[in-house]
JSON list of C-alpha atoms in Angstrom, two decimals:
[
{"chain": "A", "resi": 1, "resn": "CYS", "atom": "CA", "xyz": [0.00, 0.00, 0.00]},
{"chain": "A", "resi": 2, "resn": "ASP", "atom": "CA", "xyz": [1.56, 3.24, -1.14]},
{"chain": "A", "resi": 3, "resn": "PRO", "atom": "CA", "xyz": [-0.89, 6.15, -0.85]},
{"chain": "A", "resi": 4, "resn": "ASP", "atom": "CA", "xyz": [1.68, 8.47, -2.50]},
{"chain": "A", "resi": 5, "resn": "LYS", "atom": "CA", "xyz": [0.99, 6.66, -5.79]},
{"chain": "A", "resi": 6, "resn": "LEU", "atom": "CA", "xyz": [-2.60, 7.96, -5.58]},
{"chain": "A", "resi": 7, "resn": "ARG", "atom": "CA", "xyz": [-1.55, 11.61, -5.51]},
{"chain": "A", "resi": 8, "resn": "GLY", "atom": "CA", "xyz": [-3.29, 13.46, -8.31]},
{"chain": "A", "resi": 9, "resn": "GLN", "atom": "CA", "xyz": [-5.65, 10.64, -9.31]},
{"chain": "A", "resi": 10, "resn": "GLU", "atom": "CA", "xyz": [-9.25, 11.69, -9.81]},
{"chain": "A", "resi": 11, "resn": "SER", "atom": "CA", "xyz": [-11.19, 8.45, -9.90]},
{"chain": "A", "resi": 12, "resn": "CYS", "atom": "CA", "xyz": [-9.68, 6.18, -7.27]},
{"chain": "A", "resi": 13, "resn": "GLY", "atom": "CA", "xyz": [-11.62, 4.52, -4.48]},
{"chain": "A", "resi": 14, "resn": "VAL", "atom": "CA", "xyz": [-10.69, 3.76, -0.89]},
{"chain": "A", "resi": 15, "resn": "VAL", "atom": "CA", "xyz": [-12.74, 1.70, 1.56]},
{"chain": "A", "resi": 16, "resn": "SER", "atom": "CA", "xyz": [-12.07, 1.32, 5.28]},
{"chain": "A", "resi": 17, "resn": "VAL", "atom": "CA", "xyz": [-13.70, -1.34, 7.43]},
{"chain": "A", "resi": 18, "resn": "GLY", "atom": "CA", "xyz": [-13.73, -1.07, 11.22]},
{"chain": "A", "resi": 19, "resn": "GLU", "atom": "CA", "xyz": [-15.46, 0.08, 14.38]},
{"chain": "A", "resi": 20, "resn": "PHE", "atom": "CA", "xyz": [-14.24, 3.71, 14.38]},
{"chain": "A", "resi": 21, "resn": "LEU", "atom": "CA", "xyz": [-14.53, 4.02, 18.16]},
{"chain": "A", "resi": 22, "resn": "ASN", "atom": "CA", "xyz": [-12.69, 7.30, 18.69]},
{"chain": "A", "resi": 23, "resn": "GLN", "atom": "CA", "xyz": [-11.66, 10.41, 16.81]},
{"chain": "A", "resi": 24, "resn": "SER", "atom": "CA", "xyz": [-8.19, 9.03, 16.05]},
{"chain": "A", "resi": 25, "resn": "SER", "atom": "CA", "xyz": [-9.93, 6.16, 14.22]},
{"chain": "A", "resi": 26, "resn": "TRP", "atom": "CA", "xyz": [-10.36, 8.55, 11.27]},
{"chain": "A", "resi": 27, "resn": "SER", "atom": "CA", "xyz": [-6.67, 9.56, 11.02]},
{"chain": "A", "resi": 28, "resn": "PHE", "atom": "CA", "xyz": [-6.00, 7.35, 7.98]},
{"chain": "A", "resi": 29, "resn": "GLU", "atom": "CA", "xyz": [-8.98, 8.75, 6.07]},
{"chain": "A", "resi": 30, "resn": "ASN", "atom": "CA", "xyz": [-8.15, 12.36, 7.02]},
{"chain": "A", "resi": 31, "resn": "SER", "atom": "CA", "xyz": [-4.52, 11.94, 5.89]},
{"chain": "A", "resi": 32, "resn": "LEU", "atom": "CA", "xyz": [-5.54, 10.26, 2.66]},
{"chain": "A", "resi": 33, "resn": "GLN", "atom": "CA", "xyz": [-8.06, 13.01, 1.84]},
{"chain": "A", "resi": 34, "resn": "ALA", "atom": "CA", "xyz": [-5.35, 15.64, 2.28]},
{"chain": "A", "resi": 35, "resn": "LEU", "atom": "CA", "xyz": [-3.05, 13.67, -0.05]},
{"chain": "A", "resi": 36, "resn": "THR", "atom": "CA", "xyz": [-5.62, 12.70, -2.70]},
{"chain": "A", "resi": 37, "resn": "PRO", "atom": "CA", "xyz": [-8.68, 14.97, -2.66]},
{"chain": "A", "resi": 38, "resn": "GLY", "atom": "CA", "xyz": [-9.92, 13.37, -5.91]},
{"chain": "A", "resi": 39, "resn": "CYS", "atom": "CA", "xyz": [-10.35, 9.92, -4.37]},
{"chain": "A", "resi": 40, "resn": "ARG", "atom": "CA", "xyz": [-13.72, 8.77, -3.11]},
{"chain": "A", "resi": 41, "resn": "ILE", "atom": "CA", "xyz": [-13.37, 7.49, 0.45]},
{"chain": "A", "resi": 42, "resn": "ALA", "atom": "CA", "xyz": [-15.98, 5.24, 2.04]},
{"chain": "A", "resi": 43, "resn": "ALA", "atom": "CA", "xyz": [-16.23, 3.40, 5.34]},
{"chain": "A", "resi": 44, "resn": "ILE", "atom": "CA", "xyz": [-18.04, 0.28, 6.42]},
{"chain": "A", "resi": 45, "resn": "ARG", "atom": "CA", "xyz": [-18.60, 0.81, 10.13]},
{"chain": "A", "resi": 46, "resn": "ILE", "atom": "CA", "xyz": [-19.16, -2.36, 12.10]},
{"chain": "A", "resi": 47, "resn": "ASN", "atom": "CA", "xyz": [-21.65, -1.72, 14.88]},
{"chain": "A", "resi": 48, "resn": "HIS", "atom": "CA", "xyz": [-20.23, -2.14, 18.31]},
{"chain": "A", "resi": 49, "resn": "LYS", "atom": "CA", "xyz": [-21.94, -2.59, 21.65]},
{"chain": "A", "resi": 50, "resn": "SER", "atom": "CA", "xyz": [-20.22, 0.30, 23.37]},
{"chain": "A", "resi": 51, "resn": "SER", "atom": "CA", "xyz": [-22.40, 2.92, 25.03]},
{"chain": "A", "resi": 52, "resn": "ALA", "atom": "CA", "xyz": [-19.81, 5.59, 24.25]},
{"chain": "A", "resi": 53, "resn": "PRO", "atom": "CA", "xyz": [-20.89, 8.12, 21.62]},
{"chain": "A", "resi": 54, "resn": "LYS", "atom": "CA", "xyz": [-19.51, 7.58, 18.14]},
{"chain": "A", "resi": 55, "resn": "PRO", "atom": "CA", "xyz": [-16.85, 10.09, 17.12]},
{"chain": "A", "resi": 56, "resn": "GLN", "atom": "CA", "xyz": [-17.73, 12.76, 14.59]},
{"chain": "A", "resi": 57, "resn": "GLU", "atom": "CA", "xyz": [-17.02, 11.33, 11.17]},
{"chain": "A", "resi": 58, "resn": "PRO", "atom": "CA", "xyz": [-15.39, 13.33, 8.37]},
{"chain": "A", "resi": 59, "resn": "LYS", "atom": "CA", "xyz": [-17.92, 14.88, 5.98]},
{"chain": "A", "resi": 60, "resn": "PHE", "atom": "CA", "xyz": [-16.05, 13.58, 2.90]},
{"chain": "A", "resi": 61, "resn": "VAL", "atom": "CA", "xyz": [-16.42, 9.91, 3.95]},
{"chain": "A", "resi": 62, "resn": "LYS", "atom": "CA", "xyz": [-19.50, 8.01, 2.82]},
{"chain": "A", "resi": 63, "resn": "ILE", "atom": "CA", "xyz": [-20.42, 5.67, 5.69]},
{"chain": "A", "resi": 64, "resn": "ARG", "atom": "CA", "xyz": [-22.41, 2.47, 5.79]},
{"chain": "A", "resi": 65, "resn": "ASP", "atom": "CA", "xyz": [-23.28, 1.00, 9.19]},
{"chain": "A", "resi": 66, "resn": "ILE", "atom": "CA", "xyz": [-23.61, -2.76, 9.30]},
{"chain": "A", "resi": 67, "resn": "GLY", "atom": "CA", "xyz": [-24.07, -5.47, 11.90]},
{"chain": "A", "resi": 68, "resn": "ALA", "atom": "CA", "xyz": [-21.35, -7.84, 13.00]},
{"chain": "A", "resi": 69, "resn": "SER", "atom": "CA", "xyz": [-20.60, -9.27, 9.54]},
{"chain": "A", "resi": 70, "resn": "LEU", "atom": "CA", "xyz": [-20.46, -8.31, 5.87]},
{"chain": "A", "resi": 71, "resn": "SER", "atom": "CA", "xyz": [-22.94, -9.88, 3.47]},
{"chain": "A", "resi": 72, "resn": "SER", "atom": "CA", "xyz": [-20.34, -9.63, 0.71]},
{"chain": "A", "resi": 73, "resn": "LEU", "atom": "CA", "xyz": [-17.76, -7.03, -0.16]},
{"chain": "A", "resi": 74, "resn": "GLU", "atom": "CA", "xyz": [-19.30, -6.64, -3.60]},
{"chain": "A", "resi": 75, "resn": "SER", "atom": "CA", "xyz": [-22.76, -5.80, -2.21]},
{"chain": "A", "resi": 76, "resn": "GLU", "atom": "CA", "xyz": [-21.30, -3.37, 0.36]},
{"chain": "A", "resi": 77, "resn": "LEU", "atom": "CA", "xyz": [-19.32, -1.58, -2.36]},
{"chain": "A", "resi": 78, "resn": "GLU", "atom": "CA", "xyz": [-22.47, -1.30, -4.44]},
{"chain": "A", "resi": 79, "resn": "ALA", "atom": "CA", "xyz": [-24.43, 0.12, -1.48]},
{"chain": "A", "resi": 80, "resn": "LEU", "atom": "CA", "xyz": [-21.67, 2.71, -0.98]},
{"chain": "A", "resi": 81, "resn": "GLY", "atom": "CA", "xyz": [-21.78, 3.72, -4.66]},
{"chain": "A", "resi": 82, "resn": "MET", "atom": "CA", "xyz": [-18.27, 2.36, -5.22]},
{"chain": "A", "resi": 83, "resn": "ASP", "atom": "CA", "xyz": [-19.14, -0.23, -7.87]},
{"chain": "A", "resi": 84, "resn": "GLY", "atom": "CA", "xyz": [-17.36, 0.47, -11.13]},
{"chain": "A", "resi": 85, "resn": "ARG", "atom": "CA", "xyz": [-14.79, 2.72, -9.46]},
{"chain": "A", "resi": 86, "resn": "PRO", "atom": "CA", "xyz": [-11.23, 1.39, -9.19]},
{"chain": "A", "resi": 87, "resn": "LEU", "atom": "CA", "xyz": [-10.65, 0.27, -5.59]},
{"chain": "A", "resi": 88, "resn": "GLU", "atom": "CA", "xyz": [-7.07, 1.21, -4.82]},
{"chain": "A", "resi": 89, "resn": "ILE", "atom": "CA", "xyz": [-7.03, 0.61, -1.06]},
{"chain": "A", "resi": 90, "resn": "LEU", "atom": "CA", "xyz": [-9.08, -1.67, 1.18]},
{"chain": "A", "resi": 91, "resn": "LYS", "atom": "CA", "xyz": [-8.16, -1.02, 4.82]},
{"chain": "A", "resi": 92, "resn": "VAL", "atom": "CA", "xyz": [-9.47, -3.42, 7.44]},
{"chain": "A", "resi": 93, "resn": "ASP", "atom": "CA", "xyz": [-9.08, -2.48, 11.09]},
{"chain": "A", "resi": 94, "resn": "CYS", "atom": "CA", "xyz": [-9.25, -5.52, 13.35]},
{"chain": "A", "resi": 95, "resn": "GLY", "atom": "CA", "xyz": [-8.97, -3.60, 16.62]},
{"chain": "A", "resi": 96, "resn": "GLY", "atom": "CA", "xyz": [-9.07, -5.92, 19.59]},
{"chain": "A", "resi": 97, "resn": "GLY", "atom": "CA", "xyz": [-8.91, -8.95, 17.33]},
{"chain": "A", "resi": 98, "resn": "GLY", "atom": "CA", "xyz": [-5.28, -9.77, 17.88]},
{"chain": "A", "resi": 99, "resn": "ARG", "atom": "CA", "xyz": [-4.17, -13.07, 19.32]},
{"chain": "A", "resi": 100, "resn": "LYS", "atom": "CA", "xyz": [-3.00, -13.13, 22.89]},
{"chain": "A", "resi": 101, "resn": "PRO", "atom": "CA", "xyz": [0.07, -15.18, 23.81]}
]
């Protein structure tokens, strides 16, 4: 993954998948938007059971809230309006999903 290669492109697509639990959760998307303002950035937000308020999401990110699992990546991309657009980056945040020794 080399976001610098996207600089100046006007029809690229980026999708992030994760919980987005705090404001720093959007740092990748904010940095990418500054680097490549022509890219369409979307997020698939996995619903979490936390009672904490969701952080304010960036206005340039199209967001789709889902349950605990994806139906299929293809159908989620279609729902986000990303079908037919080149998908340059698919970022999956597996926070808390790491293996413990």
